[in-house]
Coordinates of C-alpha atoms in Angstrom, one line a residue:
X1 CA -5.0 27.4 23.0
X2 CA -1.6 28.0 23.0
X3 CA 0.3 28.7 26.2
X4 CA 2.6 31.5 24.6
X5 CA 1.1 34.8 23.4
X6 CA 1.1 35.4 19.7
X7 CA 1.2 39.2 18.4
X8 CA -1.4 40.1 16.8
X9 CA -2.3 36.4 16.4
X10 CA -5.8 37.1 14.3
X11 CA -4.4 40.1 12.1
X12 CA -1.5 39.6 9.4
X13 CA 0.7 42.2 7.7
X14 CA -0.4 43.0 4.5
X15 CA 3.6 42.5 3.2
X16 CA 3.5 39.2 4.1
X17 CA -0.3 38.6 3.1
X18 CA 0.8 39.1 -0.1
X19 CA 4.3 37.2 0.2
X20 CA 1.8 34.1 0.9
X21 CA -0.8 35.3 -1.6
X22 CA 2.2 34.9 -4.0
X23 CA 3.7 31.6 -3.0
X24 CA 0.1 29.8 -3.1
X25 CA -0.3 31.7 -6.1
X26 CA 2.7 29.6 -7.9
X27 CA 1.5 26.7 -6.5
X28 CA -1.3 26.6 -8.3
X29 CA 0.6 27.5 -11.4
X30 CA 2.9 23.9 -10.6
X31 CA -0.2 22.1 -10.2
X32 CA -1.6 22.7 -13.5
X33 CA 1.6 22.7 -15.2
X34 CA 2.9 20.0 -17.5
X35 CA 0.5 17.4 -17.0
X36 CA 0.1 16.0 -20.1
X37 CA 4.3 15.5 -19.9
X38 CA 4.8 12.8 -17.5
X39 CA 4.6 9.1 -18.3
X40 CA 1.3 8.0 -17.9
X41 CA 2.2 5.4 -15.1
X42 CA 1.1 1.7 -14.5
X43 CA -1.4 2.9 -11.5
X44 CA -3.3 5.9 -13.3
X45 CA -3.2 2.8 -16.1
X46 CA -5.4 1.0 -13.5
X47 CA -7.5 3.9 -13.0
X48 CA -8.5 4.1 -16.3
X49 CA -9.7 0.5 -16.4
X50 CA -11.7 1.5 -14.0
X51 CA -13.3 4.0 -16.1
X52 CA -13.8 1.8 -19.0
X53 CA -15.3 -0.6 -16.5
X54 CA -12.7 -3.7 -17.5
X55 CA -10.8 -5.6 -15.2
X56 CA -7.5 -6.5 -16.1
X57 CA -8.9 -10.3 -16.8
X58 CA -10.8 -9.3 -19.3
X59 CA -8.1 -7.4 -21.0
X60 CA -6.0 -10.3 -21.0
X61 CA -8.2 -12.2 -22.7
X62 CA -9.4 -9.6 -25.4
X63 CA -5.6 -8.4 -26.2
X64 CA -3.2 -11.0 -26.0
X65 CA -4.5 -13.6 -28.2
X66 CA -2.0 -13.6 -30.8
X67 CA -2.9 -11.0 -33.3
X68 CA -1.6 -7.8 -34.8
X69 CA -3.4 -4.9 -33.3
X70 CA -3.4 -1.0 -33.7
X71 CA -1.7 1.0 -30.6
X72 CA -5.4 2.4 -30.9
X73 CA -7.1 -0.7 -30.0
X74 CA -5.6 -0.3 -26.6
X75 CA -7.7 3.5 -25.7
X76 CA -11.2 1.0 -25.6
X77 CA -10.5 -0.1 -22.5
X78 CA -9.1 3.3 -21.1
X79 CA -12.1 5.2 -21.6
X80 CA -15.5 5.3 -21.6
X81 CA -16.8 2.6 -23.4
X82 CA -20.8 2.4 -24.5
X83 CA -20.6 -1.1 -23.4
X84 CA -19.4 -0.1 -19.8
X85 CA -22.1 0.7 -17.7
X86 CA -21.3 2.6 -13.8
X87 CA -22.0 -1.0 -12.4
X88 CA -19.3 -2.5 -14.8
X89 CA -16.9 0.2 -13.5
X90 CA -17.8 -0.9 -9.1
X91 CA -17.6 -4.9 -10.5
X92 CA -13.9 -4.0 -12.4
X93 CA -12.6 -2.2 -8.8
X94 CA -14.2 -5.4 -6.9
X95 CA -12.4 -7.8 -8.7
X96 CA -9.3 -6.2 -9.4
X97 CA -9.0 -3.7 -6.4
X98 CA -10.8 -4.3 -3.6
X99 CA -8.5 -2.8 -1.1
X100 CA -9.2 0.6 -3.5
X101 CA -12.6 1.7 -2.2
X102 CA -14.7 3.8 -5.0
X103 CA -15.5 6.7 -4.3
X104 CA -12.4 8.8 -6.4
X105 CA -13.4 5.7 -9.2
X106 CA -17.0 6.9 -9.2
X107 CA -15.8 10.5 -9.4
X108 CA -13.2 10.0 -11.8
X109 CA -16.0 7.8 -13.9
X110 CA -18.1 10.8 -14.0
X111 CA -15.1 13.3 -15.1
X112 CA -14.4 11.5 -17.9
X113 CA -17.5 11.0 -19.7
X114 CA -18.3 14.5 -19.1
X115 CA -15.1 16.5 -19.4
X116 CA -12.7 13.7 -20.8
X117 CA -10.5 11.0 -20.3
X118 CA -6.9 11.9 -21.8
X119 CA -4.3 11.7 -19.3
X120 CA -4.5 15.3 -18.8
X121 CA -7.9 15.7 -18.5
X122 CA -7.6 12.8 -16.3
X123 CA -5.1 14.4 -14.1
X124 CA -6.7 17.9 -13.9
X125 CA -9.5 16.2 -12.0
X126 CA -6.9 15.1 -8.8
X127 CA -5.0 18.8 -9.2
X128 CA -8.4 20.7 -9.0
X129 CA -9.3 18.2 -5.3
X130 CA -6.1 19.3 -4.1
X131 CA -7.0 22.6 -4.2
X132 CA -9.4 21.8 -1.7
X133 CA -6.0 21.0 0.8
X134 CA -5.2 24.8 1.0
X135 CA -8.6 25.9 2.7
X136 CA -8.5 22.1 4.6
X137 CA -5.3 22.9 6.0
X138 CA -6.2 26.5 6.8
X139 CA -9.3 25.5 8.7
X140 CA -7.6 23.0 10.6
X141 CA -4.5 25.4 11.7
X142 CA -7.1 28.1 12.8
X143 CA -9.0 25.4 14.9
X144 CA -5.6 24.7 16.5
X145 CA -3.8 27.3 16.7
X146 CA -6.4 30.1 16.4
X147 CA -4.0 32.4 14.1
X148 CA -4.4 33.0 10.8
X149 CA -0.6 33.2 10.3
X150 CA -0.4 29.2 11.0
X151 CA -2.7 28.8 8.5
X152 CA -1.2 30.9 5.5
X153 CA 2.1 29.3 7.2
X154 CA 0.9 26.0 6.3
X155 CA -0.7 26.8 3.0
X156 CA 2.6 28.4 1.6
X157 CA 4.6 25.1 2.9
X158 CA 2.3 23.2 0.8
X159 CA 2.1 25.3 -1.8
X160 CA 5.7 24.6 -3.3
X161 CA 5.8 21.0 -2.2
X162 CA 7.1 18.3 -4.3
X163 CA 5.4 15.5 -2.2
X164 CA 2.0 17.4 -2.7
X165 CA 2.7 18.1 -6.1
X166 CA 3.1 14.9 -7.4
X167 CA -0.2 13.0 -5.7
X168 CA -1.6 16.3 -7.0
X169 CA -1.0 15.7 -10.5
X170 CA -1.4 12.2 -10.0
X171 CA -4.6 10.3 -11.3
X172 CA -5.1 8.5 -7.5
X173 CA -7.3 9.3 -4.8
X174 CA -4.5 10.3 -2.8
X175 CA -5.2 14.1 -2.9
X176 CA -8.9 13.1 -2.3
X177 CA -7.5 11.4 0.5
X178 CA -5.2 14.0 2.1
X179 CA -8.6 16.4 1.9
X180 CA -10.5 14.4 4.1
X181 CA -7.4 14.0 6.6
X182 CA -7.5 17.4 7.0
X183 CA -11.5 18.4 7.0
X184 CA -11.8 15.3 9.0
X185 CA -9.5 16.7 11.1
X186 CA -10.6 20.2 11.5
X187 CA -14.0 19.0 12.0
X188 CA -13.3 17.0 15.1
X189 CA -11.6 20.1 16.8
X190 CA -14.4 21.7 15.9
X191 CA -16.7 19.4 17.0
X192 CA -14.8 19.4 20.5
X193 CA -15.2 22.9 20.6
X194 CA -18.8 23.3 19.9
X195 CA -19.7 20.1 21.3
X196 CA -22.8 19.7 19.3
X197 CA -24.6 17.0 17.5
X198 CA -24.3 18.9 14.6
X199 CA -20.5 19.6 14.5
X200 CA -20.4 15.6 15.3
X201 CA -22.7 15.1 12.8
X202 CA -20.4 16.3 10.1
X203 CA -17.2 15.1 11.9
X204 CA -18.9 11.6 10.9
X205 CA -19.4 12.4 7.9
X206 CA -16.0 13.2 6.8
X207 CA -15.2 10.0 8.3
X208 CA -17.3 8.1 6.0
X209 CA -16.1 10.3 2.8
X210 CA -12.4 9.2 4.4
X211 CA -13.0 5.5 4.5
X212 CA -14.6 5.2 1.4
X213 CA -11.9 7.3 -0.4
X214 CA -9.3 5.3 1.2
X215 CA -9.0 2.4 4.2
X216 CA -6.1 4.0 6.1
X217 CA -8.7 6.3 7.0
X218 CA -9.5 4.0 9.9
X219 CA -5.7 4.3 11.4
X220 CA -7.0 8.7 11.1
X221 CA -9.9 7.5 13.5
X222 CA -8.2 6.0 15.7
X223 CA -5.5 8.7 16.1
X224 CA -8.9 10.8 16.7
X225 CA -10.1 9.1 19.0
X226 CA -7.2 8.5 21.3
X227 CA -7.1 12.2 21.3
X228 CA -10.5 12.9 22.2
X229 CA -10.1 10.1 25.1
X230 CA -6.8 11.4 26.5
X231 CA -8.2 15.3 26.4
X232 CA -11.1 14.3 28.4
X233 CA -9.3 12.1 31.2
X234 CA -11.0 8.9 29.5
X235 CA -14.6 10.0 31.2
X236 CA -17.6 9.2 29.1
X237 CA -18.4 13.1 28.7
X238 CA -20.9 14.6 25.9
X239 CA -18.1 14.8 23.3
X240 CA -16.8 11.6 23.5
X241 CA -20.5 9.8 23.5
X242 CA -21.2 12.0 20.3
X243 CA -17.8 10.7 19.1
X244 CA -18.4 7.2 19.9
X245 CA -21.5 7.5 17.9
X246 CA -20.4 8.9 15.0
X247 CA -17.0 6.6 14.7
X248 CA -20.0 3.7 15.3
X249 CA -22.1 5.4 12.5
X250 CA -18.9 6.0 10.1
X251 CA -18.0 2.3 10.7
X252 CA -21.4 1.2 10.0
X253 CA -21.5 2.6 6.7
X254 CA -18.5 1.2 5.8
X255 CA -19.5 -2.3 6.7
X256 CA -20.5 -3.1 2.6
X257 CA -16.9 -2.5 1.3
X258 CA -15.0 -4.9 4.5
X259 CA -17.7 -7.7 3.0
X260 CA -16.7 -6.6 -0.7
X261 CA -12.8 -6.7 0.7
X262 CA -13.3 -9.9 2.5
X263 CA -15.1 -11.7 0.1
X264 CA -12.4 -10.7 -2.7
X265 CA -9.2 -12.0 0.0
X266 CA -7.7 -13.8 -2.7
X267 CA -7.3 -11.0 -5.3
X268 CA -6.5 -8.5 -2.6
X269 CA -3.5 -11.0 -1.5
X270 CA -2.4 -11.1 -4.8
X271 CA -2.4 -7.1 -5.9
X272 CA -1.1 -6.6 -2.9
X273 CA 2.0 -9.5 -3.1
X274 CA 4.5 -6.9 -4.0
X275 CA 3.9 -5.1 -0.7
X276 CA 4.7 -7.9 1.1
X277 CA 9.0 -8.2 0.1
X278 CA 11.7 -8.6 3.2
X279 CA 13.9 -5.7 4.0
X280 CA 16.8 -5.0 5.9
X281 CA 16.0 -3.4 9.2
X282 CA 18.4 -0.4 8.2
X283 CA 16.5 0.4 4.9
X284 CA 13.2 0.5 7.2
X285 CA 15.1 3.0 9.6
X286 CA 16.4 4.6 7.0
X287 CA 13.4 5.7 4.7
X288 CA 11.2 6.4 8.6
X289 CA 14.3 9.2 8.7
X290 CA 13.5 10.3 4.9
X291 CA 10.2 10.2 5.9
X292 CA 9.8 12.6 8.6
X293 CA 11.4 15.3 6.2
X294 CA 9.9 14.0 2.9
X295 CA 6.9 16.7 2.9
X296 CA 9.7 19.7 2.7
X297 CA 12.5 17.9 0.9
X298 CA 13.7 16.3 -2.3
X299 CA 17.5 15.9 -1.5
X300 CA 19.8 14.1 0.9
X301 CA 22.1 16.7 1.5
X302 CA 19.4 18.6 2.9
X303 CA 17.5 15.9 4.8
X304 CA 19.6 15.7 8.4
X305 CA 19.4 19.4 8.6
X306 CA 15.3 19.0 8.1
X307 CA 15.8 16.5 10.9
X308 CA 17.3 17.8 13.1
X309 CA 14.4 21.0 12.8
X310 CA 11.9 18.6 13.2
X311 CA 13.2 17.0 16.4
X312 CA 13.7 20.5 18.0
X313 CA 10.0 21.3 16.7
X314 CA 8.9 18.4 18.9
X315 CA 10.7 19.2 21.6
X316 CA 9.8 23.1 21.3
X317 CA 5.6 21.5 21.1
X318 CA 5.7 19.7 24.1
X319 CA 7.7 22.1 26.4
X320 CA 6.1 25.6 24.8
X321 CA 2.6 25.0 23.9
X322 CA -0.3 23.8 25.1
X323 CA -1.1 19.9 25.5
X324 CA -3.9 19.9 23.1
X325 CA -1.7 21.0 20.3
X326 CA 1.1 18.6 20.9
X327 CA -1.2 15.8 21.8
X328 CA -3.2 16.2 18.5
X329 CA -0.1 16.2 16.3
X330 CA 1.2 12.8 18.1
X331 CA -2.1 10.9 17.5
X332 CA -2.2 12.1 13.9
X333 CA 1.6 10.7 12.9
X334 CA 2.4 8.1 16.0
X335 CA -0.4 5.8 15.1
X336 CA 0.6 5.3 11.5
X337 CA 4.2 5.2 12.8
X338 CA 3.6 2.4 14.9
X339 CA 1.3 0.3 13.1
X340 CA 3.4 0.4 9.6
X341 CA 6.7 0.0 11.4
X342 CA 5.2 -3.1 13.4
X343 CA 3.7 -4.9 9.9
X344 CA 7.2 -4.3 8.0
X345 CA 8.7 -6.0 11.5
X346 CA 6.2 -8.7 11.8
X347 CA 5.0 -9.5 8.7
X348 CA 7.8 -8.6 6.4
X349 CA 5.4 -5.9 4.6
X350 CA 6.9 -2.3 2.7
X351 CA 4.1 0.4 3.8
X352 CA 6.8 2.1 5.0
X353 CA 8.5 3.1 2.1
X354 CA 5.7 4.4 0.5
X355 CA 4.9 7.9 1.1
X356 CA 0.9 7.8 -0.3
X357 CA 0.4 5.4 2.9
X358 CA 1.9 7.7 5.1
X359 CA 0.1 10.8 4.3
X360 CA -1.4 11.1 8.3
X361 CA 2.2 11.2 9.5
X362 CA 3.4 13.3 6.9
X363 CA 1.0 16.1 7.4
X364 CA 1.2 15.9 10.9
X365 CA 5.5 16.7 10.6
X366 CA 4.0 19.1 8.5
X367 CA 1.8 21.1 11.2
X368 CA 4.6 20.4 13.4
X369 CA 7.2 23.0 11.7
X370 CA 4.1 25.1 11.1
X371 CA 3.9 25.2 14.6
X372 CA 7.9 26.5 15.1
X373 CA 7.9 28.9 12.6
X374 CA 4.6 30.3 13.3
X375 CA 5.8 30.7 16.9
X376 CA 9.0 32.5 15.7
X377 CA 7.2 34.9 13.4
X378 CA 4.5 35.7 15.9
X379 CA 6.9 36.1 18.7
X380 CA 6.2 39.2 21.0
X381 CA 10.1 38.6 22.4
X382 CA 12.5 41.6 22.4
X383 CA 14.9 39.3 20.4
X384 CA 14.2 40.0 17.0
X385 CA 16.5 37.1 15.8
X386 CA 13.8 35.0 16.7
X387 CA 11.3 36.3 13.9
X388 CA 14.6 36.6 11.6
X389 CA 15.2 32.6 12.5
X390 CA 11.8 31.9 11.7
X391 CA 11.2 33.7 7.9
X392 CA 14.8 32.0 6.9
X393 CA 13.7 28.7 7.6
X394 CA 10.3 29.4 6.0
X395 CA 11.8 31.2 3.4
X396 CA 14.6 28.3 2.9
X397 CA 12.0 25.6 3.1
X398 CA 9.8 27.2 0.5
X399 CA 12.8 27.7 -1.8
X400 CA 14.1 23.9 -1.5
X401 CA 10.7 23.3 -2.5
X402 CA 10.0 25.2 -5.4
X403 CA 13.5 23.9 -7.0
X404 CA 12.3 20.3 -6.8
X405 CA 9.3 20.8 -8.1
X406 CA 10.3 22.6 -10.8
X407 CA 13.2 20.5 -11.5
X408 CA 10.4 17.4 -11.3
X409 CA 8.3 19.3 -13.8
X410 CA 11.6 19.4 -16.0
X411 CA 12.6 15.8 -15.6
X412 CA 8.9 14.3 -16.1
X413 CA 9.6 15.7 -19.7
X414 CA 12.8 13.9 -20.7
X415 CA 14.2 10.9 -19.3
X416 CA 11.7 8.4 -18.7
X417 CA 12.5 4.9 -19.8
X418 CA 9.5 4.8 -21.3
X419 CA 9.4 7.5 -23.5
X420 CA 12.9 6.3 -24.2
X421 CA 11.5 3.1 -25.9
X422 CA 8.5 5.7 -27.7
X423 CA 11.4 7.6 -28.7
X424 CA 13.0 4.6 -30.0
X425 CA 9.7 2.8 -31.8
X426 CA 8.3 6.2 -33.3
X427 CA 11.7 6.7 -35.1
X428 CA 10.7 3.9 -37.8
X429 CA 8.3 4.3 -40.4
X430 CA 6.9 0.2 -40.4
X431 CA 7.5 -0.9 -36.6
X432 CA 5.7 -3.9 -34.8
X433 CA 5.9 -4.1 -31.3
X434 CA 5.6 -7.7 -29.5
X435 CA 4.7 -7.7 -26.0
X436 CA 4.2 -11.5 -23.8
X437 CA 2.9 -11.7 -20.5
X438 CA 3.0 -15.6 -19.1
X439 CA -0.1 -17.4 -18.7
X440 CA -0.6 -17.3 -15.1
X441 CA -4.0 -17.0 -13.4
X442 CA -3.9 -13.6 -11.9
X443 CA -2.2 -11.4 -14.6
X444 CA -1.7 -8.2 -12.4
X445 CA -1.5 -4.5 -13.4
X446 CA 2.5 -4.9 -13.2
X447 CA 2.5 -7.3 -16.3
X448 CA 0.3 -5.7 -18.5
X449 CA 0.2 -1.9 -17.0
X450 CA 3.6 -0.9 -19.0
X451 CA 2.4 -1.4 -22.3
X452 CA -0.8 0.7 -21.5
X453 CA 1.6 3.2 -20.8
X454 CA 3.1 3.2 -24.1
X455 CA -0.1 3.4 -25.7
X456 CA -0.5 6.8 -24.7
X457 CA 3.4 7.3 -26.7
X458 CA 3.7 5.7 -29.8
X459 CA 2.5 6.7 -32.9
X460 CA -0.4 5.1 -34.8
X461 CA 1.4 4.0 -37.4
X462 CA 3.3 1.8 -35.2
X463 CA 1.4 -2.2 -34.5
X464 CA 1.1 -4.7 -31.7
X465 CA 1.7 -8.4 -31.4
X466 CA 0.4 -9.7 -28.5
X467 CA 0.4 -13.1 -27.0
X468 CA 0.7 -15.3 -23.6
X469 CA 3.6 -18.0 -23.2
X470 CA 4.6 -20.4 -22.8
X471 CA 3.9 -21.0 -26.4
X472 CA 5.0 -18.2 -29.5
X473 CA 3.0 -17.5 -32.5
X474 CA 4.3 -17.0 -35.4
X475 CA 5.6 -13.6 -36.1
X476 CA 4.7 -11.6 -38.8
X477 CA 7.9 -10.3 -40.7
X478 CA 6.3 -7.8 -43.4
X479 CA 7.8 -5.2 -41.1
X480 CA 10.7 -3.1 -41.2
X481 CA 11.8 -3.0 -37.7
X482 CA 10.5 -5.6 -35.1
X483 CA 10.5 -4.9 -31.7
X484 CA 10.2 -6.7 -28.0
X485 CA 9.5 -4.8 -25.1
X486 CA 9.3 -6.7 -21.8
X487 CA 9.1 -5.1 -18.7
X488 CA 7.1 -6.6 -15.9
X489 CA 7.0 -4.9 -11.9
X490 CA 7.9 -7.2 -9.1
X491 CA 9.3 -6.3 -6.1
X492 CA 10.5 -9.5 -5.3
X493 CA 13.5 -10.5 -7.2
X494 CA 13.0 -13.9 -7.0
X495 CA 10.2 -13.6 -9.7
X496 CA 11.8 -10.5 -11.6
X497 CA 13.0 -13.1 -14.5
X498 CA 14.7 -12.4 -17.7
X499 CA 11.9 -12.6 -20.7
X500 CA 12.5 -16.1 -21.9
X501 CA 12.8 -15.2 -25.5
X502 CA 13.8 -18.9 -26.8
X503 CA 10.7 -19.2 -29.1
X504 CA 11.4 -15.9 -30.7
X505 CA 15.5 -17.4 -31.7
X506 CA 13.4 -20.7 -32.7
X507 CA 11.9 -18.6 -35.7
X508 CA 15.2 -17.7 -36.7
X509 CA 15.8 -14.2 -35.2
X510 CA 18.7 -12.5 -33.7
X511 CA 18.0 -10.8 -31.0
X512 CA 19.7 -7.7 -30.3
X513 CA 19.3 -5.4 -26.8
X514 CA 18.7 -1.9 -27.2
X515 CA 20.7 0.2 -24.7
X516 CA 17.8 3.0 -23.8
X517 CA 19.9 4.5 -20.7
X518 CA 23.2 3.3 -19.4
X519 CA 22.8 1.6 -16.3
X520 CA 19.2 0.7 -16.8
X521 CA 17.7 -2.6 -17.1
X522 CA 17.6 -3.4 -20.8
X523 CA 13.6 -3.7 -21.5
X524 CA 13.7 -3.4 -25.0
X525 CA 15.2 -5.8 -27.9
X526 CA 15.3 -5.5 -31.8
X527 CA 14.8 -8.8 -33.8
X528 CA 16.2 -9.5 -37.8
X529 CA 16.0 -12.6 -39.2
X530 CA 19.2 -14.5 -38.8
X531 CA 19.9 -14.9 -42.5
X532 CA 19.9 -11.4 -43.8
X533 CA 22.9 -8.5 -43.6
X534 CA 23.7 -8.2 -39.8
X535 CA 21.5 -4.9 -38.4
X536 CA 23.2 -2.0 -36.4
X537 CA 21.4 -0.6 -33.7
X538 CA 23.2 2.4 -33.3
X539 CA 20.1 4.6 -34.4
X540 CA 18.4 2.5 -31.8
X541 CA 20.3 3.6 -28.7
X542 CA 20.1 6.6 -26.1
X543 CA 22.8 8.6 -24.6

């Protein structure tokens, strides 16, 4: 397919076999690696609602209603519960998450009872479907390119990725998500090839697997499909009637979730809220220039020299190689770069600066440098500082990867604010731990999600005091060291208030922050009754 020759484009040294052997070797290794030592975060939180089958309501209700409880109490709704059925676990992700479709839930649902439902165990479930992205990404590049170097080219970029590595280890359907990009993909080239109702026949498939994993799939179908029509001069030829009718088919299917999503508008609107925050039109072109290098790299220094690699990739596509292989990577990343840059325009929405949104323009800057350097290594040209050119920048690539990942495996063990007010709570032998949310109507994962998170930190002996304002029980004062933690997630600023701790002061505490990090936002506060012996919090506090 391509219009320059590649030496011995089907056959592969055995040197550099193994050199690719190696690297996906060690990304396996960072994949299962230190997954029980990151925080488990507000979102994997939601995920294991969904797996007890609560929605975030019904937590609200049960937990914050004024009483002491043990951390423990928290793990009922995180697991599976024998008063949970499968149907409670679809109703908990239709009333709390519509916009989440449930396939990954129904998965994860499954993993847990089975297997288990520690964070860890959790995790190991999304790390073992990302495995699944190596021979997905292989199958696609061989469709494309028709080389097998491309492939182990693409594998070994992914390999040491710290993008891919994080969804990986993440308990999200991203990596679930990114697989069917990429069979979904490699089916339809596939399908073009073989025009077959067969090949089609699975092509629509994956489609369906895509949508219900994840919505954006749709923005992958179209990309498809504007592909398929421009390749065939927009005539109605076999492969784009079999096309037509498996996108009709895929969309079909996935006619019961739009009535679940439109039905639940509301509650979508309001999960959703914090996506919906104004910013300046610099940031958005600033993190669309992050993004196009995001997939190889962690730091700034290194991100205009990514850049500028990328821009001369697509330049060296669309004047070197053959129109199918350029056109098919600009209908997998243009699409999402137009619709999301549009909506943050328009509507004043943030897809753009999240990556796990972007993951068809992502992978699509990813083929795009597979497609340089697999160009430069296969090279049949006399220069031999073309091949040279291309292993540095593979080889440089691969090693800017590998350090952030590592150094993300390293970090997820220390610093995280949260473990910083574990760290803090776990050092007292009698602690209670008082957490408010306010008594609005829809209580979200940001207000409660934190706390969840902690759960999974402190120590048993530690207790919770839980409760809705505006109004403060009384507080129980039989132990040693009292704690507040308040930390709520809202974009917009406007509503990211101060915890109004004036009924707290009424019972005649002091109220004391606790400095966890300098430069952070203080989250966490250590009460004494006002008339005993003034407390020092120096114990209390982080370097």
């Amino acid at each position: 397919m391509l219009n320059f020759q590649i030496h011995s484009s089907n056959r592969i040294s055995q040197v550099l076999r193994l050199f690719f052997v190696f690297i996906l070797v060690v990304g396996i290794f960072l994949r299962f690696n230190g997954l029980d030592k990151r925080v488990y975060w507000l979102d994997e939180v939601a995920t294991s609602f969904r797996i007890a089958g609560f929605t975030i309501a019904e937590v609200d209700q049960q937990l914050y209603d004024g009483k002491v409880v043990d951390i423990n109490a928290l793990q009922k709704y995180q697991k599976p519960n024998p008063e949970r059925s499968w149907g409670d676990t679809i109703n908990s992700l239709v009333v709390d998450d519509a916009q989440h479709p449930p396939l990954y839930f129904v998965m994860v649902r499954f993993w847990a009872e089975f297997v288990g439902s520690s964070p860890a165990v959790i995790r190991i479930l999304s790390v073992l479907i990302s495995l699944l992205i190596f021979p997905c990404f292989y199958w696609l590049c061989i469709e494309l390119f028709n080389s097998a170097v491309f492939g182990w080219i693409a594998i070994a970029l992914t390999s040491v990725s710290l993008l891919h590595l994080t969804y990986a280890q993440e308990a999200r359907e991203y990596s679930l998500w990114i697989v069917t990009i990429l069979f979904s993909s490699a089916a339809l080239l596939r399908s073009i090839r073989l025009k077959t109702k067969l090949s089609f026949g699975i092509y629509g498939t994956s489609i369906i697997v895509g949508l219900y994993t994840f919505p954006l799939t749709g923005i992958v179908l179209l990309g498809h499909g504007i592909y398929l029509a421009i390749i065939e001069k927009f005539r109605l030829t076999k492969s784009l009637i079999y096309f037509l009718i498996s996108a009709s088919t895929a969309l079909l299917a996935y006619i019961p979730w739009i009535w679940i999503i439109l039905t639940n508008t509301s509650r979508v609107k309001s999960t959703t809220s914090w996506m919906f925050v104004e910013r300046p039109l610099q940031d958005l072109i600033y993190f669309w220039l992050v993004n196009i290098t995001h997939v190889f790299v962690h730091h700034s220094r290194f991100r205009i020299v990514f850049l500028i690699i990328f821009l001369t990739s697509l330049y060296f596509m669309y004047s070197k190689v053959s129109k199918h292989i350029w056109l098919f990577v600009l209908t997998l990343t243009l699409p999402t770069l137009i619709i999301f840059t549009l909506a943050d325009l328009v509507s004043k929405s943030s897809f753009s600066f999240f990556p796990r949104y972007l993951w068809p323009f992502l992978l699509g800057t990813q083929i795009a440098l597979t497609c340089v350097i697999g160009y430069m290594i296969t090279s049949e040209s006399n220069k031999n500082w073309l091949k040279k050119t291309g292993m540095a920048i593979l080889i440089i690539t691969l090693i800017i990867g590998f350090t952030g990942s590592t150094a993300k495996l390293i970090q997820d063990s220390k610093d995280d604010q949260l473990k910083l007010v574990a760290d803090t709570v776990n050092k007292s032998d009698s602690s209670l731990l008082i957490n408010f949310i306010s008594n609005e109507e829809n209580i979200s994962i940001g207000d409660i999600g934190d706390i969840f998170s902690l759960s999974y930190l402190i120590q048993n002996k530690a207790k919770l005091f839980l409760f809705k304002q505006p109004n403060t029980p009384k507080i129980p004062n039989q132990f040693k060291d009292i704690f507040v933690f308040y930390h709520i997630h809202r974009y917009d600023k406007a509503n990211d208030k101060e915890p109004d701790l004036s009924g707290i002061i009424k019972q005649g505490y002091q109220v004391q922050p606790i400095v966890l990090k300098e430069g952070d936002k203080t989250i966490l506060w250590k009460l004494k009754l006002a008339d005993k012996q003034a407390f020092n919090t120096e114990n209390y506090s982080n370097p």
